[in-house]
Amino acid sequence: MKAAELRQLTNEELRRRLDETYQELFNLRFQLATKQLADTSRIRQVKRDVARLRTLLAERSREEVRA
């Protein structure tokens, strides 16, 4: 996910994406614990996606407070 792509989404879509990304991260961690995860770098990518989504939502909430 690119930040430019995410900025085009609405707040509701961002929240839905964040929920889906958290679910994916949970599943990846579960696979890691059960030794079923082949691509461990995916965990890092998903964590960065979570951070990107949370940052965008925080920016938007700060903008709403200012307005």
Short mmCIF file of N, CA, C and O in Angstrom, two decimals:
data_model
loop_
_atom_site.label_atom_id
_atom_site.label_comp_id
_atom_site.label_asym_id
_atom_site.label_seq_id
_atom_site.Cartn_x
_atom_site.Cartn_y
_atom_site.Cartn_z
N MET A 1 0.83 -1.18 0.00
CA MET A 1 0.00 0.00 0.00
C MET A 1 0.88 1.25 0.00
O MET A 1 1.78 1.36 0.81
N LYS A 2 0.57 2.13 -0.87
CA LYS A 2 1.28 3.41 -0.94
C LYS A 2 0.44 4.47 -0.23
O LYS A 2 -0.79 4.44 -0.26
N ALA A 3 1.12 5.42 0.40
CA ALA A 3 0.41 6.48 1.11
C ALA A 3 -0.44 7.31 0.16
O ALA A 3 -1.54 7.73 0.51
N ALA A 4 0.05 7.53 -1.05
CA ALA A 4 -0.70 8.32 -2.03
C ALA A 4 -2.02 7.63 -2.38
O ALA A 4 -3.06 8.29 -2.53
N GLU A 5 -1.99 6.31 -2.48
CA GLU A 5 -3.22 5.55 -2.77
C GLU A 5 -4.19 5.65 -1.59
O GLU A 5 -5.40 5.79 -1.77
N LEU A 6 -3.65 5.57 -0.39
CA LEU A 6 -4.48 5.58 0.81
C LEU A 6 -5.12 6.94 1.04
O LEU A 6 -6.22 7.03 1.58
N ARG A 7 -4.45 8.01 0.66
CA ARG A 7 -4.99 9.35 0.87
C ARG A 7 -6.27 9.59 0.07
O ARG A 7 -7.06 10.46 0.41
N GLN A 8 -6.50 8.80 -0.96
CA GLN A 8 -7.68 8.95 -1.79
C GLN A 8 -8.91 8.28 -1.16
O GLN A 8 -10.02 8.50 -1.61
N LEU A 9 -8.70 7.48 -0.12
CA LEU A 9 -9.80 6.76 0.51
C LEU A 9 -10.48 7.63 1.56
O LEU A 9 -9.88 8.56 2.11
N THR A 10 -11.73 7.29 1.87
CA THR A 10 -12.45 7.99 2.92
C THR A 10 -12.01 7.46 4.28
O THR A 10 -11.33 6.43 4.38
N ASN A 11 -12.39 8.17 5.33
CA ASN A 11 -12.04 7.74 6.69
C ASN A 11 -12.60 6.35 6.98
O ASN A 11 -11.93 5.53 7.61
N GLU A 12 -13.82 6.11 6.56
CA GLU A 12 -14.44 4.81 6.82
C GLU A 12 -13.69 3.69 6.10
O GLU A 12 -13.47 2.61 6.66
N GLU A 13 -13.28 3.94 4.88
CA GLU A 13 -12.51 2.94 4.13
C GLU A 13 -11.15 2.69 4.78
O GLU A 13 -10.68 1.55 4.84
N LEU A 14 -10.54 3.76 5.30
CA LEU A 14 -9.27 3.60 5.99
C LEU A 14 -9.42 2.75 7.25
O LEU A 14 -8.59 1.89 7.55
N ARG A 15 -10.49 3.01 8.00
CA ARG A 15 -10.74 2.22 9.21
C ARG A 15 -10.97 0.75 8.88
O ARG A 15 -10.48 -0.14 9.59
N ARG A 16 -11.71 0.51 7.80
CA ARG A 16 -11.97 -0.87 7.38
C ARG A 16 -10.66 -1.55 6.97
O ARG A 16 -10.39 -2.68 7.36
N ARG A 17 -9.82 -0.83 6.22
CA ARG A 17 -8.52 -1.36 5.81
C ARG A 17 -7.64 -1.64 7.03
O ARG A 17 -6.92 -2.64 7.07
N LEU A 18 -7.70 -0.76 8.02
CA LEU A 18 -6.91 -0.95 9.23
C LEU A 18 -7.34 -2.22 9.96
O LEU A 18 -6.50 -3.01 10.40
N ASP A 19 -8.65 -2.43 10.08
CA ASP A 19 -9.15 -3.65 10.71
C ASP A 19 -8.68 -4.89 9.96
O ASP A 19 -8.25 -5.87 10.57
N GLU A 20 -8.76 -4.84 8.63
CA GLU A 20 -8.32 -5.98 7.81
C GLU A 20 -6.82 -6.23 7.98
O GLU A 20 -6.38 -7.37 8.05
N THR A 21 -6.06 -5.16 8.07
CA THR A 21 -4.61 -5.28 8.20
C THR A 21 -4.24 -5.85 9.56
O THR A 21 -3.33 -6.68 9.67
N TYR A 22 -4.95 -5.41 10.62
CA TYR A 22 -4.71 -5.99 11.94
C TYR A 22 -5.03 -7.48 11.94
O TYR A 22 -4.31 -8.28 12.55
N GLN A 23 -6.10 -7.87 11.24
CA GLN A 23 -6.47 -9.28 11.17
C GLN A 23 -5.38 -10.07 10.43
O GLN A 23 -5.01 -11.17 10.85
N GLU A 24 -4.86 -9.50 9.36
CA GLU A 24 -3.78 -10.16 8.62
C GLU A 24 -2.54 -10.32 9.49
O GLU A 24 -1.89 -11.36 9.48
N LEU A 25 -2.21 -9.28 10.25
CA LEU A 25 -1.05 -9.35 11.14
C LEU A 25 -1.24 -10.43 12.19
O LEU A 25 -0.31 -11.19 12.48
N PHE A 26 -2.44 -10.53 12.74
CA PHE A 26 -2.73 -11.58 13.71
C PHE A 26 -2.51 -12.96 13.08
O PHE A 26 -1.86 -13.83 13.68
N ASN A 27 -3.03 -13.14 11.88
CA ASN A 27 -2.89 -14.43 11.21
C ASN A 27 -1.42 -14.75 10.91
O ASN A 27 -0.99 -15.90 11.06
N LEU A 28 -0.66 -13.75 10.50
CA LEU A 28 0.76 -13.97 10.23
C LEU A 28 1.51 -14.36 11.50
O LEU A 28 2.35 -15.26 11.49
N ARG A 29 1.20 -13.68 12.60
CA ARG A 29 1.85 -14.03 13.87
C ARG A 29 1.48 -15.43 14.32
O ARG A 29 2.31 -16.17 14.86
N PHE A 30 0.24 -15.80 14.08
CA PHE A 30 -0.21 -17.15 14.44
C PHE A 30 0.54 -18.18 13.60
O PHE A 30 0.99 -19.20 14.11
N GLN A 31 0.67 -17.91 12.29
CA GLN A 31 1.42 -18.82 11.41
C GLN A 31 2.88 -18.91 11.84
O GLN A 31 3.48 -19.98 11.77
N LEU A 32 3.46 -17.80 12.26
CA LEU A 32 4.84 -17.80 12.71
C LEU A 32 5.00 -18.69 13.94
O LEU A 32 5.96 -19.47 14.04
N ALA A 33 4.06 -18.58 14.85
CA ALA A 33 4.14 -19.35 16.09
C ALA A 33 3.98 -20.84 15.83
O ALA A 33 4.56 -21.66 16.56
N THR A 34 3.22 -21.20 14.81
CA THR A 34 2.99 -22.61 14.51
C THR A 34 3.93 -23.12 13.42
O THR A 34 3.73 -24.21 12.89
N LYS A 35 4.95 -22.31 13.08
CA LYS A 35 5.98 -22.68 12.10
C LYS A 35 5.41 -22.94 10.71
O LYS A 35 5.92 -23.76 9.96
N GLN A 36 4.36 -22.23 10.34
CA GLN A 36 3.75 -22.40 9.03
C GLN A 36 3.99 -21.20 8.11
O GLN A 36 3.56 -21.21 6.97
N LEU A 37 4.70 -20.18 8.60
CA LEU A 37 4.92 -18.97 7.83
C LEU A 37 6.19 -19.12 7.00
O LEU A 37 7.28 -19.32 7.53
N ALA A 38 6.04 -18.99 5.69
CA ALA A 38 7.19 -19.13 4.79
C ALA A 38 7.91 -17.81 4.60
O ALA A 38 9.14 -17.75 4.58
N ASP A 39 7.16 -16.72 4.46
CA ASP A 39 7.74 -15.41 4.18
C ASP A 39 7.64 -14.52 5.42
O ASP A 39 6.66 -13.81 5.61
N THR A 40 8.67 -14.55 6.26
CA THR A 40 8.62 -13.80 7.50
C THR A 40 8.71 -12.30 7.28
O THR A 40 8.32 -11.53 8.15
N SER A 41 9.20 -11.86 6.13
CA SER A 41 9.30 -10.43 5.87
C SER A 41 7.92 -9.80 5.70
O SER A 41 7.77 -8.58 5.81
N ARG A 42 6.92 -10.61 5.46
CA ARG A 42 5.56 -10.11 5.30
C ARG A 42 5.06 -9.45 6.59
O ARG A 42 4.30 -8.48 6.55
N ILE A 43 5.51 -9.96 7.74
CA ILE A 43 5.10 -9.37 9.02
C ILE A 43 5.56 -7.92 9.08
O ILE A 43 4.80 -7.03 9.45
N ARG A 44 6.78 -7.66 8.67
CA ARG A 44 7.31 -6.29 8.68
C ARG A 44 6.52 -5.39 7.74
O ARG A 44 6.21 -4.24 8.08
N GLN A 45 6.18 -5.90 6.57
CA GLN A 45 5.41 -5.11 5.61
C GLN A 45 4.04 -4.75 6.17
O GLN A 45 3.59 -3.60 6.03
N VAL A 46 3.40 -5.70 6.79
CA VAL A 46 2.06 -5.47 7.34
C VAL A 46 2.12 -4.49 8.51
O VAL A 46 1.25 -3.62 8.64
N LYS A 47 3.14 -4.60 9.35
CA LYS A 47 3.28 -3.66 10.46
C LYS A 47 3.46 -2.23 9.94
O LYS A 47 2.92 -1.28 10.50
N ARG A 48 4.19 -2.08 8.85
CA ARG A 48 4.37 -0.76 8.26
C ARG A 48 3.06 -0.25 7.66
O ARG A 48 2.78 0.95 7.72
N ASP A 49 2.28 -1.16 7.09
CA ASP A 49 0.97 -0.76 6.57
C ASP A 49 0.08 -0.27 7.70
O ASP A 49 -0.64 0.72 7.55
N VAL A 50 0.12 -0.95 8.82
CA VAL A 50 -0.66 -0.53 9.98
C VAL A 50 -0.23 0.87 10.41
O VAL A 50 -1.08 1.76 10.62
N ALA A 51 1.06 1.11 10.48
CA ALA A 51 1.57 2.42 10.88
C ALA A 51 1.14 3.49 9.88
O ALA A 51 0.75 4.60 10.27
N ARG A 52 1.19 3.16 8.60
CA ARG A 52 0.80 4.12 7.56
C ARG A 52 -0.68 4.50 7.70
O ARG A 52 -1.04 5.67 7.64
N LEU A 53 -1.51 3.49 7.92
CA LEU A 53 -2.95 3.73 8.06
C LEU A 53 -3.25 4.55 9.31
O LEU A 53 -4.03 5.50 9.28
N ARG A 54 -2.61 4.19 10.42
CA ARG A 54 -2.85 4.92 11.67
C ARG A 54 -2.39 6.36 11.56
O ARG A 54 -3.03 7.27 12.09
N THR A 55 -1.28 6.58 10.85
CA THR A 55 -0.78 7.94 10.67
C THR A 55 -1.77 8.78 9.88
O THR A 55 -2.06 9.93 10.24
N LEU A 56 -2.29 8.22 8.80
CA LEU A 56 -3.25 8.96 7.99
C LEU A 56 -4.52 9.29 8.78
O LEU A 56 -5.04 10.41 8.71
N LEU A 57 -5.00 8.33 9.55
CA LEU A 57 -6.19 8.58 10.36
C LEU A 57 -5.92 9.64 11.43
O LEU A 57 -6.77 10.49 11.69
N ALA A 58 -4.74 9.63 12.01
CA ALA A 58 -4.39 10.63 13.02
C ALA A 58 -4.29 12.01 12.39
O ALA A 58 -4.76 13.00 12.98
N GLU A 59 -3.70 12.09 11.21
CA GLU A 59 -3.62 13.38 10.51
C GLU A 59 -5.00 13.94 10.25
O GLU A 59 -5.26 15.13 10.46
N ARG A 60 -5.88 13.09 9.79
CA ARG A 60 -7.24 13.55 9.48
C ARG A 60 -8.00 13.97 10.72
O ARG A 60 -8.77 14.92 10.70
N SER A 61 -7.79 13.26 11.83
CA SER A 61 -8.50 13.64 13.05
C SER A 61 -7.98 14.97 13.57
O SER A 61 -8.74 15.78 14.11
N ARG A 62 -6.70 15.24 13.42
CA ARG A 62 -6.14 16.53 13.83
C ARG A 62 -6.69 17.65 12.95
O ARG A 62 -6.95 18.75 13.44
N GLU A 63 -6.86 17.37 11.67
CA GLU A 63 -7.43 18.38 10.76
C GLU A 63 -8.86 18.70 11.15
O GLU A 63 -9.28 19.85 11.06
N GLU A 64 -9.62 17.69 11.57
CA GLU A 64 -11.01 17.92 11.97
C GLU A 64 -11.07 18.79 13.22
O GLU A 64 -11.97 19.63 13.34
N VAL A 65 -10.14 18.61 14.13
CA VAL A 65 -10.13 19.38 15.37
C VAL A 65 -9.83 20.84 15.06
O VAL A 65 -10.42 21.75 15.64
N ARG A 66 -8.92 21.09 14.12
CA ARG A 66 -8.56 22.46 13.74
C ARG A 66 -9.70 23.17 13.04
O ARG A 66 -9.84 24.38 13.15
N ALA A 67 -10.49 22.43 12.30
CA ALA A 67 -11.54 23.05 11.50
C ALA A 67 -12.74 23.46 12.32
O ALA A 67 -12.93 23.29 13.42
#
